[in-house]
């Protein structure tokens, strides 16, 4: 169970602990990504969803390692077939992509950069 230890206002380190069931590899991902989530998105209520995101990253890394070691095609009898780790990697990629937006971890989920007032000078120079 996740436990809030301090406010999640972006002023300190991640305040929500990972669930006890989270695997070691996914915990490492949690430690890396929790501090860079969008303020207010990682809460006690969303900890399990964030754990799914972290598990997806760990699963992606493990399946990608299997693909790198064995190749995209593997021998099955006399034929070459797609490495089953490709499908696992693809599913993990999709899971990560869905949850990453929710936690502000993709470029399209980031707030636009702050800019100063726009100048109308280009309209006056004609």
XYZ file of C-alpha atoms in Angstrom:
126
model
C 0.000 0.000 0.000
C 1.285 3.463 -0.867
C 1.743 5.946 1.946
C 1.875 9.715 1.600
C 4.745 11.142 3.637
C 4.628 14.817 2.621
C 2.583 17.180 0.448
C 2.810 16.683 -3.291
C 3.129 20.320 -4.265
C 6.353 19.917 -6.214
C 8.421 21.402 -3.398
C 10.149 18.209 -2.330
C 11.006 14.676 -3.341
C 8.306 12.194 -4.288
C 6.104 11.713 -1.263
C 4.231 8.562 -2.189
C 5.871 5.228 -1.535
C 5.573 2.453 -4.124
C 3.171 -0.398 -3.383
C 4.748 -3.333 -1.526
C 3.941 -5.669 -4.428
C 6.039 -3.700 -6.913
C 8.968 -5.747 -8.274
C 12.548 -4.635 -7.672
C 13.149 -3.512 -11.274
C 9.914 -1.509 -11.316
C 10.852 0.083 -7.959
C 14.024 1.384 -9.562
C 11.907 2.962 -12.305
C 9.618 4.464 -9.634
C 12.607 6.037 -7.912
C 13.773 7.531 -11.204
C 10.428 8.801 -12.516
C 8.428 9.767 -9.420
C 10.326 13.041 -8.877
C 9.599 14.212 -12.433
C 5.868 13.531 -12.546
C 3.596 16.511 -13.057
C 2.806 18.177 -9.719
C -0.208 16.663 -8.020
C -0.485 13.619 -10.283
C 1.270 11.059 -8.085
C -0.934 10.677 -5.018
C -1.996 7.906 -2.700
C -5.012 7.355 -4.977
C -2.936 7.114 -8.179
C -0.017 5.085 -6.796
C -1.255 1.796 -8.273
C -1.616 3.355 -11.723
C 1.903 4.778 -11.465
C 3.099 1.314 -10.413
C 1.603 -0.065 -13.647
C 3.598 2.536 -15.583
C 6.793 1.540 -13.752
C 6.110 -2.155 -14.325
C 5.607 -1.456 -18.029
C 9.012 0.249 -18.247
C 10.701 -2.640 -16.431
C 8.915 -5.170 -18.652
C 9.924 -3.236 -21.761
C 13.567 -3.235 -20.665
C 13.573 -6.962 -19.921
C 11.861 -7.939 -23.162
C 14.097 -5.600 -25.158
C 17.136 -7.290 -23.641
C 15.743 -10.659 -24.768
C 15.260 -9.316 -28.299
C 18.793 -7.929 -28.333
C 20.226 -11.257 -27.215
C 18.172 -13.591 -29.413
C 17.281 -11.313 -32.315
C 13.965 -10.334 -33.826
C 13.545 -13.758 -35.397
C 14.161 -17.039 -33.612
C 14.328 -20.605 -34.871
C 11.257 -22.738 -34.399
C 11.899 -26.103 -35.980
C 13.068 -25.394 -39.530
C 11.468 -21.955 -39.692
C 12.221 -18.517 -38.369
C 9.439 -16.891 -36.372
C 9.111 -13.526 -34.643
C 10.617 -13.482 -31.195
C 7.703 -13.623 -28.680
C 9.477 -10.931 -26.656
C 8.588 -8.476 -29.447
C 4.892 -8.736 -28.582
C 5.592 -8.357 -24.868
C 7.771 -5.331 -25.577
C 5.029 -3.796 -27.735
C 2.388 -4.294 -25.055
C 4.649 -2.720 -22.432
C 5.296 0.225 -24.752
C 1.559 0.784 -25.163
C 0.912 0.546 -21.432
C 3.662 3.040 -20.699
C 2.398 5.448 -23.356
C -1.136 5.431 -21.909
C -0.048 6.067 -18.320
C 2.833 8.445 -19.102
C 0.416 11.097 -20.384
C -1.574 10.907 -17.161
C 1.519 11.632 -15.094
C 2.898 14.384 -17.341
C 5.821 12.314 -18.621
C 5.410 12.933 -22.353
C 6.195 16.073 -24.345
C 2.543 16.533 -25.328
C 1.469 16.425 -21.672
C 3.892 19.177 -20.614
C 2.626 22.732 -20.184
C 3.718 25.102 -22.936
C 6.838 27.112 -22.150
C 6.254 30.518 -20.654
C 6.904 33.307 -23.113
C 6.720 37.042 -22.779
C 4.114 39.232 -24.405
C 4.020 38.947 -28.162
C 5.204 41.888 -30.129
C 3.053 43.373 -32.856
C 6.098 44.966 -34.451
C 5.912 42.630 -37.449
C 2.481 44.071 -38.258
C 3.768 47.658 -38.188
C 6.754 47.045 -40.445
C 4.794 46.640 -43.661
